[in-house]
Amino acid sequence: MKRLVVISLFTLLFAAFIFVWNKSYESGLEDAYISLEVVNDNPLIPSESGVFERSKFALDYAKMPVDKNHQRSLNSYYSNRAYPGAPPSIPHDIKQDNSIGENDCLKCHQNGGFVQKFDAYAPVVPHPKMVNCRQCHVVEKTSKDFKSNSFYKNKPPTVGKNNALLTSPPIIPHQIQMRENCLSCHAGPSAPKEIRVSHPERVNCRQCHVPKNDSAIFKRSSYE
Ligand code: HEC
Ligand code: HEC
Ligand code: HEC
Ligand code: HEC
């Protein structure tokens, strides 16, 4: 009698298991599918892929209000650089002085954001993969030990005068090397106010903006 109960209980459990398993198997088959090979039919031009590096933040930048009290200007931007394109010096204290960089710097510089103790927005690094930050960026320890010499700080290109027509896209007046990642400098609260782009959401910047050097391929014409 006891054995019969155990056997029938076991059979019942087994049947229930098959029923449930079958149901979930069937529901898993509800969506039709074919196994497609994933092919990227829209390959990025390797030399332009950096343009898209921060494009996932583009819509956030477009919606972000401007914090007028903490804006940078091109004047303050260039006062921290020996010449246009030179690595800026580190204008703040470094907590871990034995660190070469990496996460000790990226925690603030990867995505930027307001840093209370420095009362400023951290500029976004255009080259987060170059992790040995202090190989190129140093703290300015003194400005007194150097004798003045004939070094002449090149003037940066002018801003706002780079378009052929009033409403045409301005050419890119600067080099592209180390500046592939357009949104890191041209969008967000740390962007110098003169160059903050009005359209961060048009992520394919180089579709409309061409580097200055390309003008060499055009013959001079009588166009005015
Ligand atoms: C606590 C956050 C924080 C950390 C950590 C940090 N920074 Fe900064 N950094 C800032 C902020 C904020 C500014 C902007 C300061 C200003 O404008 O006065 C800045 C500015 C800079 C600048 C000047 C950028 C420019 O455009 O002039 C450089 C270079 C820099 N930091 C490098 C580094 C390096 C290298 C490290 C790692 C050793 C580092 N930072 C760690 C917050 C940080
Ligand atoms: C191989 C040298 C090199 C390394 C390594 C390097 N940088 Fe730079 N960095 C530069 C140069 C050069 C510029 C100036 C680029 C320009 O103006 O075209 C720059 C610019 C910057 C700027 C300012 C961007 C702006 O608004 O102009 C920040 C912030 C910065 N670097 C942070 C970092 C951090 C953080 C690291 C480490 C994760 C790092 N850098 C590693 C050379 C380097
Ligand atoms: C390291 C920071 C940085 C990066 C990255 C960068 N720019 Fe710039 N850009 C500047 C600065 C600074 C200026 C102002 C002129 C100068 O000093 O070179 C400028 C000027 C410009 C101008 C002229 C604006 C005007 O009103 O005349 C255009 C257009 C432009 N950049 C497009 C781009 C595009 C497109 C990219 C990406 C391929 C890019 N920039 C990447 C810093 C940057
Ligand atoms: C569809 C074409 C197009 C794309 C894509 C585009 N721009 Fe522009 N851009 C323009 C035009 C047109 C102007 C001139 C606007 C005017 O004068 O009203 C302009 C102006 C600018 C200026 C001058 C300041 C301003 O906002 O008017 C900067 C800087 C700039 N663009 C940077 C960028 C960056 C960075 C990107 C990528 C995120 C980008 N652009 C994508 C067409 C484009």
Coordinates of C-alpha atoms and ligand atoms in Angstrom, one line a residue:
M1 CA 0.0 0.0 0.0
K2 CA 2.8 2.4 1.1
R3 CA 4.9 1.6 -2.0
L4 CA 1.9 2.2 -4.2
V5 CA 1.4 5.7 -2.8
V6 CA 5.1 6.5 -3.2
I7 CA 5.1 5.2 -6.8
S8 CA 2.0 7.1 -7.8
L9 CA 3.3 10.3 -6.1
F10 CA 6.5 10.0 -8.0
T11 CA 4.6 9.4 -11.3
L12 CA 2.5 12.5 -10.6
L13 CA 5.6 14.6 -9.9
F14 CA 7.3 13.3 -13.0
A15 CA 4.2 14.1 -15.2
A16 CA 4.1 17.6 -13.7
F17 CA 7.7 18.1 -14.4
I18 CA 7.3 17.0 -18.1
F19 CA 4.3 19.3 -18.4
V20 CA 6.0 22.3 -17.0
W21 CA 9.2 21.7 -19.0
N22 CA 7.2 21.2 -22.2
K23 CA 5.3 24.5 -21.6
S24 CA 8.5 26.5 -21.0
Y25 CA 10.1 24.8 -24.0
E26 CA 7.2 25.8 -26.2
S27 CA 7.0 29.3 -24.9
G28 CA 10.7 29.6 -25.7
L29 CA 9.9 28.8 -29.3
E30 CA 7.2 31.4 -29.7
D31 CA 9.4 33.9 -31.6
A32 CA 10.4 32.9 -35.1
Y33 CA 14.0 33.2 -35.7
I34 CA 16.6 32.6 -38.3
S35 CA 20.3 32.5 -37.5
L36 CA 21.7 35.6 -39.3
E37 CA 25.4 36.1 -39.5
V38 CA 26.1 39.5 -38.0
V39 CA 27.8 41.6 -40.6
N40 CA 28.6 45.2 -40.0
D41 CA 27.6 46.7 -43.4
N42 CA 28.4 50.2 -42.1
P43 CA 32.1 50.0 -41.3
L44 CA 33.7 53.1 -39.8
I45 CA 36.6 54.7 -41.6
P46 CA 39.4 53.8 -39.1
S47 CA 40.8 57.3 -39.1
E48 CA 37.4 58.8 -38.3
S49 CA 36.2 56.3 -35.7
G50 CA 37.4 58.5 -32.8
V51 CA 34.7 61.0 -33.7
F52 CA 32.0 58.6 -32.4
E53 CA 33.8 57.8 -29.1
R54 CA 31.5 59.9 -26.9
S55 CA 28.5 60.0 -29.2
K56 CA 26.4 58.0 -26.7
F57 CA 26.4 61.1 -24.5
A58 CA 25.4 63.5 -27.4
L59 CA 21.8 63.7 -26.5
D60 CA 22.6 64.4 -22.8
Y61 CA 24.9 67.2 -23.9
A62 CA 22.1 68.7 -26.1
K63 CA 19.7 68.8 -23.1
M64 CA 22.3 70.0 -20.5
P65 CA 21.7 73.6 -19.2
V66 CA 24.8 75.8 -19.3
D67 CA 26.3 76.6 -15.9
K68 CA 27.4 80.2 -16.6
N69 CA 29.4 80.6 -13.3
H70 CA 31.8 77.8 -14.1
Q71 CA 32.4 78.2 -17.8
R72 CA 35.9 78.0 -19.3
S73 CA 37.0 80.4 -21.9
L74 CA 39.7 80.0 -24.6
N75 CA 41.8 82.5 -22.8
S76 CA 42.0 80.3 -19.6
Y77 CA 42.3 77.2 -21.8
Y78 CA 45.4 78.5 -23.6
S79 CA 47.0 80.1 -20.5
N80 CA 47.7 76.5 -19.3
R81 CA 49.4 75.4 -22.5
A82 CA 53.0 76.1 -23.8
Y83 CA 51.6 76.4 -27.3
P84 CA 48.5 75.2 -29.2
G85 CA 48.4 71.4 -29.1
A86 CA 50.9 71.1 -26.2
P87 CA 49.8 69.0 -23.2
P88 CA 48.3 71.2 -20.6
S89 CA 49.9 71.2 -17.1
I90 CA 48.0 69.8 -14.2
P91 CA 46.5 72.8 -12.4
H92 CA 45.6 71.0 -9.2
D93 CA 47.0 68.9 -6.3
I94 CA 47.5 65.2 -6.9
K95 CA 46.6 62.9 -4.1
Q96 CA 48.5 59.8 -5.1
D97 CA 51.9 61.4 -6.0
N98 CA 53.5 58.0 -6.8
S99 CA 50.8 57.2 -9.4
I100 CA 51.5 57.5 -13.1
G101 CA 47.8 58.1 -13.8
E102 CA 45.3 55.6 -15.0
N103 CA 42.2 55.4 -12.7
D104 CA 43.7 57.9 -10.3
C105 CA 43.0 60.5 -13.0
L106 CA 40.3 58.8 -15.0
K107 CA 37.9 58.7 -12.1
C108 CA 37.4 62.5 -12.7
H109 CA 38.6 62.9 -16.3
Q110 CA 36.9 60.0 -18.0
N111 CA 33.4 61.6 -18.1
G112 CA 34.0 64.9 -16.4
G113 CA 31.5 66.4 -14.0
F114 CA 31.6 69.0 -11.2
V115 CA 34.4 68.7 -8.6
Q116 CA 33.5 70.5 -5.5
K117 CA 37.0 70.9 -4.0
F118 CA 38.4 72.5 -7.2
D119 CA 35.2 74.4 -7.8
A120 CA 35.3 73.5 -11.5
Y121 CA 34.2 70.9 -14.0
A122 CA 36.8 68.3 -14.8
P123 CA 37.7 68.5 -18.5
V124 CA 37.0 65.2 -20.4
V125 CA 40.2 63.5 -21.6
P126 CA 40.2 63.1 -25.4
H127 CA 42.5 60.1 -25.1
P128 CA 41.4 57.9 -22.2
K129 CA 43.3 54.9 -23.6
M130 CA 46.7 56.7 -23.0
V131 CA 46.7 55.7 -19.3
N132 CA 50.3 56.9 -18.4
C133 CA 48.9 60.4 -17.9
R134 CA 51.9 61.9 -16.1
Q135 CA 54.3 60.9 -18.9
C136 CA 52.9 64.0 -20.7
H137 CA 51.0 66.0 -18.0
V138 CA 53.0 67.5 -15.2
V139 CA 52.3 69.8 -12.3
E140 CA 53.9 73.2 -12.7
K141 CA 56.3 73.5 -9.8
T142 CA 57.9 76.8 -10.6
S143 CA 57.9 79.5 -13.1
K144 CA 60.9 81.4 -11.6
D145 CA 63.8 79.1 -12.5
F146 CA 63.7 79.8 -16.2
K147 CA 65.3 82.6 -18.0
S148 CA 63.2 84.2 -20.7
N149 CA 64.4 83.4 -24.2
S150 CA 63.3 83.8 -27.8
F151 CA 60.6 81.1 -27.5
Y152 CA 57.5 82.4 -29.2
K153 CA 54.1 80.9 -28.3
N154 CA 52.3 80.4 -31.6
K155 CA 48.8 82.0 -31.8
P156 CA 45.9 79.5 -32.0
P157 CA 43.6 79.7 -35.0
T158 CA 40.8 82.2 -34.8
V159 CA 37.3 81.1 -33.9
G160 CA 34.2 82.2 -35.7
K161 CA 35.8 83.1 -39.0
N162 CA 36.2 79.7 -40.5
N163 CA 33.2 79.4 -42.7
A164 CA 33.0 80.1 -46.4
L165 CA 29.4 81.5 -46.2
L166 CA 27.5 82.8 -43.2
T167 CA 25.7 79.6 -42.5
S168 CA 28.1 77.0 -43.9
P169 CA 29.9 74.7 -41.6
P170 CA 33.3 76.1 -40.5
I171 CA 36.4 74.1 -41.5
I172 CA 38.3 72.4 -38.6
P173 CA 41.1 75.0 -38.1
H174 CA 43.3 72.7 -36.0
Q175 CA 45.1 69.4 -36.4
I176 CA 43.2 66.2 -36.0
Q177 CA 45.9 64.1 -34.4
M178 CA 45.1 63.8 -30.7
R179 CA 41.9 65.6 -31.5
E180 CA 39.8 62.8 -33.0
N181 CA 37.3 62.7 -30.2
C182 CA 35.4 66.0 -31.0
L183 CA 32.8 65.9 -28.3
S184 CA 35.3 65.7 -25.5
C185 CA 36.4 69.3 -26.1
H186 CA 33.4 70.8 -28.0
A187 CA 30.5 69.7 -25.7
G188 CA 29.5 69.5 -22.1
P189 CA 30.1 71.9 -19.1
S190 CA 33.9 71.9 -19.4
A191 CA 34.0 73.0 -23.0
P192 CA 35.4 76.5 -23.5
K193 CA 32.4 78.7 -24.1
E194 CA 33.6 80.0 -27.5
I195 CA 33.8 76.5 -29.0
R196 CA 30.8 74.8 -27.3
V197 CA 28.9 73.3 -30.2
S198 CA 25.2 74.2 -30.7
H199 CA 24.5 70.7 -32.2
P200 CA 26.2 67.9 -30.2
E201 CA 23.5 65.5 -31.4
R202 CA 24.8 65.6 -35.1
V203 CA 27.4 63.0 -34.1
N204 CA 29.1 62.5 -37.4
C205 CA 31.1 65.7 -37.2
R206 CA 33.4 65.1 -40.1
Q207 CA 30.5 64.6 -42.4
C208 CA 30.2 68.4 -42.6
H209 CA 33.4 69.8 -41.1
V210 CA 36.5 69.2 -43.1
P211 CA 40.1 69.6 -41.8
K212 CA 41.8 72.8 -42.9
N213 CA 44.6 71.0 -44.8
D214 CA 42.1 69.6 -47.3
S215 CA 41.8 73.1 -48.8
A216 CA 45.2 72.5 -50.4
I217 CA 43.5 70.1 -52.9
F218 CA 41.2 72.8 -54.2
K219 CA 42.5 75.1 -57.0
R220 CA 42.1 78.8 -56.5
S221 CA 39.1 80.1 -58.4
S222 CA 37.4 83.4 -58.9
Y223 CA 34.7 82.4 -56.3
E224 CA 34.0 85.1 -53.8
Ligands
HEC1 C1 39.0 64.9 -7.9 C2 38.9 64.9 -9.4 C3 40.2 65.0 -10.2 C4 41.3 64.1 -10.2 C5 41.4 62.8 -9.3 C6 42.2 64.5 -11.2 N1 41.7 65.7 -11.8 FE1 42.7 66.8 -13.2 N2 41.2 68.2 -13.1 C7 40.1 68.2 -12.3 C8 39.4 69.4 -12.5 C9 38.1 69.8 -11.7 C10 40.1 70.2 -13.4 C11 39.7 71.6 -13.9 C12 40.5 72.6 -13.0 C13 40.2 74.0 -13.3 O1 39.7 74.3 -14.4 O2 40.6 74.9 -12.5 C14 41.3 69.4 -13.8 C15 42.2 69.9 -14.7 C16 43.2 69.0 -15.2 C17 44.1 69.4 -16.3 C18 44.1 70.7 -17.1 C19 43.2 70.5 -18.3 C20 43.1 71.7 -19.2 O3 42.3 71.6 -20.2 O4 43.7 72.7 -18.9 C21 45.0 68.3 -16.5 C22 46.1 68.2 -17.5 C23 44.6 67.3 -15.5 N3 43.6 67.8 -14.7 C24 45.3 66.2 -15.4 C25 45.1 65.2 -14.3 C26 45.9 64.1 -14.1 C27 47.1 63.7 -14.9 C28 45.4 63.4 -13.0 C29 45.9 62.2 -12.3 C30 47.2 62.2 -11.8 C31 44.2 64.2 -12.6 N4 44.1 65.3 -13.4 C32 43.4 63.9 -11.5 C33 39.7 67.1 -11.5 C34 40.5 66.0 -11.2
HEC2 C1 51.4 60.8 -25.0 C2 51.1 62.0 -24.2 C3 49.8 62.1 -23.4 C4 49.3 61.2 -22.5 C5 49.9 59.8 -22.1 C6 48.1 61.7 -21.9 N1 47.9 63.0 -22.5 FE1 46.4 64.3 -22.1 N2 47.0 65.5 -23.5 C7 48.2 65.4 -24.3 C8 48.2 66.4 -25.3 C9 49.3 66.6 -26.3 C10 47.1 67.3 -25.1 C11 46.7 68.5 -25.9 C12 45.8 68.1 -27.0 C13 45.5 69.2 -27.9 O1 45.3 70.3 -27.4 O2 45.4 69.0 -29.1 C14 46.3 66.6 -24.0 C15 45.2 67.2 -23.5 C16 44.5 66.7 -22.3 C17 43.4 67.3 -21.6 C18 42.7 68.6 -22.1 C19 41.7 68.3 -23.2 C20 41.3 69.6 -23.7 O3 40.2 70.1 -23.4 O4 42.1 70.2 -24.5 C21 43.1 66.6 -20.5 C22 42.0 66.8 -19.5 C23 44.0 65.4 -20.5 N3 44.9 65.5 -21.6 C24 44.1 64.5 -19.5 C25 44.8 63.3 -19.6 C26 44.6 62.2 -18.8 C27 43.7 62.1 -17.6 C28 45.5 61.2 -19.2 C29 45.7 59.8 -18.7 C30 44.5 58.9 -18.7 C31 46.3 61.8 -20.3 N4 45.8 63.0 -20.6 C32 47.3 61.1 -21.0 C33 49.1 64.4 -24.2 C34 48.9 63.2 -23.4
HEC3 C1 41.6 68.8 -27.6 C2 40.4 69.5 -27.8 C3 39.7 69.5 -29.1 C4 39.3 68.4 -29.8 C5 39.4 66.9 -29.5 C6 38.6 68.9 -31.1 N1 38.7 70.3 -31.1 FE1 37.8 71.5 -32.5 N2 38.6 73.1 -31.5 C7 39.3 73.1 -30.3 C8 39.8 74.4 -30.0 C9 40.6 74.8 -28.8 C10 39.3 75.3 -31.1 C11 39.5 76.8 -31.2 C12 40.6 77.0 -32.3 C13 41.9 76.4 -31.8 O1 42.4 76.9 -30.8 O2 42.4 75.5 -32.5 C14 38.5 74.4 -32.0 C15 37.9 74.9 -33.1 C16 37.1 74.1 -33.9 C17 36.3 74.6 -35.0 C18 36.1 76.0 -35.5 C19 35.0 76.7 -34.7 C20 34.7 78.1 -35.2 O3 33.6 78.6 -34.8 O4 35.5 78.7 -35.9 C21 35.6 73.5 -35.6 C22 34.7 73.5 -36.8 C23 36.1 72.3 -34.9 N3 37.0 72.7 -33.9 C24 35.7 71.0 -35.1 C25 36.2 69.9 -34.5 C26 35.9 68.6 -34.9 C27 35.0 68.1 -36.1 C28 36.6 67.7 -34.1 C29 36.7 66.2 -34.2 C30 37.4 65.7 -35.4 C31 37.3 68.6 -33.1 N4 37.1 69.9 -33.4 C32 38.1 68.1 -32.0 C33 39.5 72.0 -29.5 C34 39.3 70.7 -29.9
HEC4 C1 24.9 68.2 -40.8 C2 26.1 68.9 -40.9 C3 26.9 69.1 -39.6 C4 27.3 68.2 -38.7 C5 27.1 66.6 -38.8 C6 28.0 68.9 -37.6 N1 28.0 70.2 -37.9 FE1 29.0 71.7 -36.8 N2 28.2 73.1 -38.0 C7 27.4 72.9 -39.1 C8 27.0 74.2 -39.6 C9 26.1 74.4 -40.9 C10 27.5 75.2 -38.8 C11 27.4 76.7 -38.9 C12 26.2 77.0 -38.0 C13 25.8 78.4 -38.2 O1 26.6 79.3 -38.5 O2 24.6 78.7 -37.8 C14 28.3 74.5 -37.8 C15 29.0 75.1 -36.7 C16 29.8 74.4 -35.8 C17 30.7 75.1 -34.9 C18 30.8 76.6 -34.6 C19 29.9 76.9 -33.4 C20 28.5 76.6 -33.5 O3 28.0 75.7 -32.8 O4 27.8 77.2 -34.4 C21 31.4 74.1 -34.2 C22 32.4 74.3 -33.1 C23 30.9 72.8 -34.7 N3 30.0 73.1 -35.7 C24 31.4 71.6 -34.3 C25 30.8 70.4 -34.6 C26 31.0 69.1 -34.0 C27 32.0 68.9 -32.8 C28 30.2 68.2 -34.6 C29 30.0 66.7 -34.2 C30 29.4 66.5 -32.9 C31 29.5 68.9 -35.6 N4 29.8 70.2 -35.6 C32 28.6 68.2 -36.5 C33 27.1 71.7 -39.6 C34 27.3 70.4 -39.0

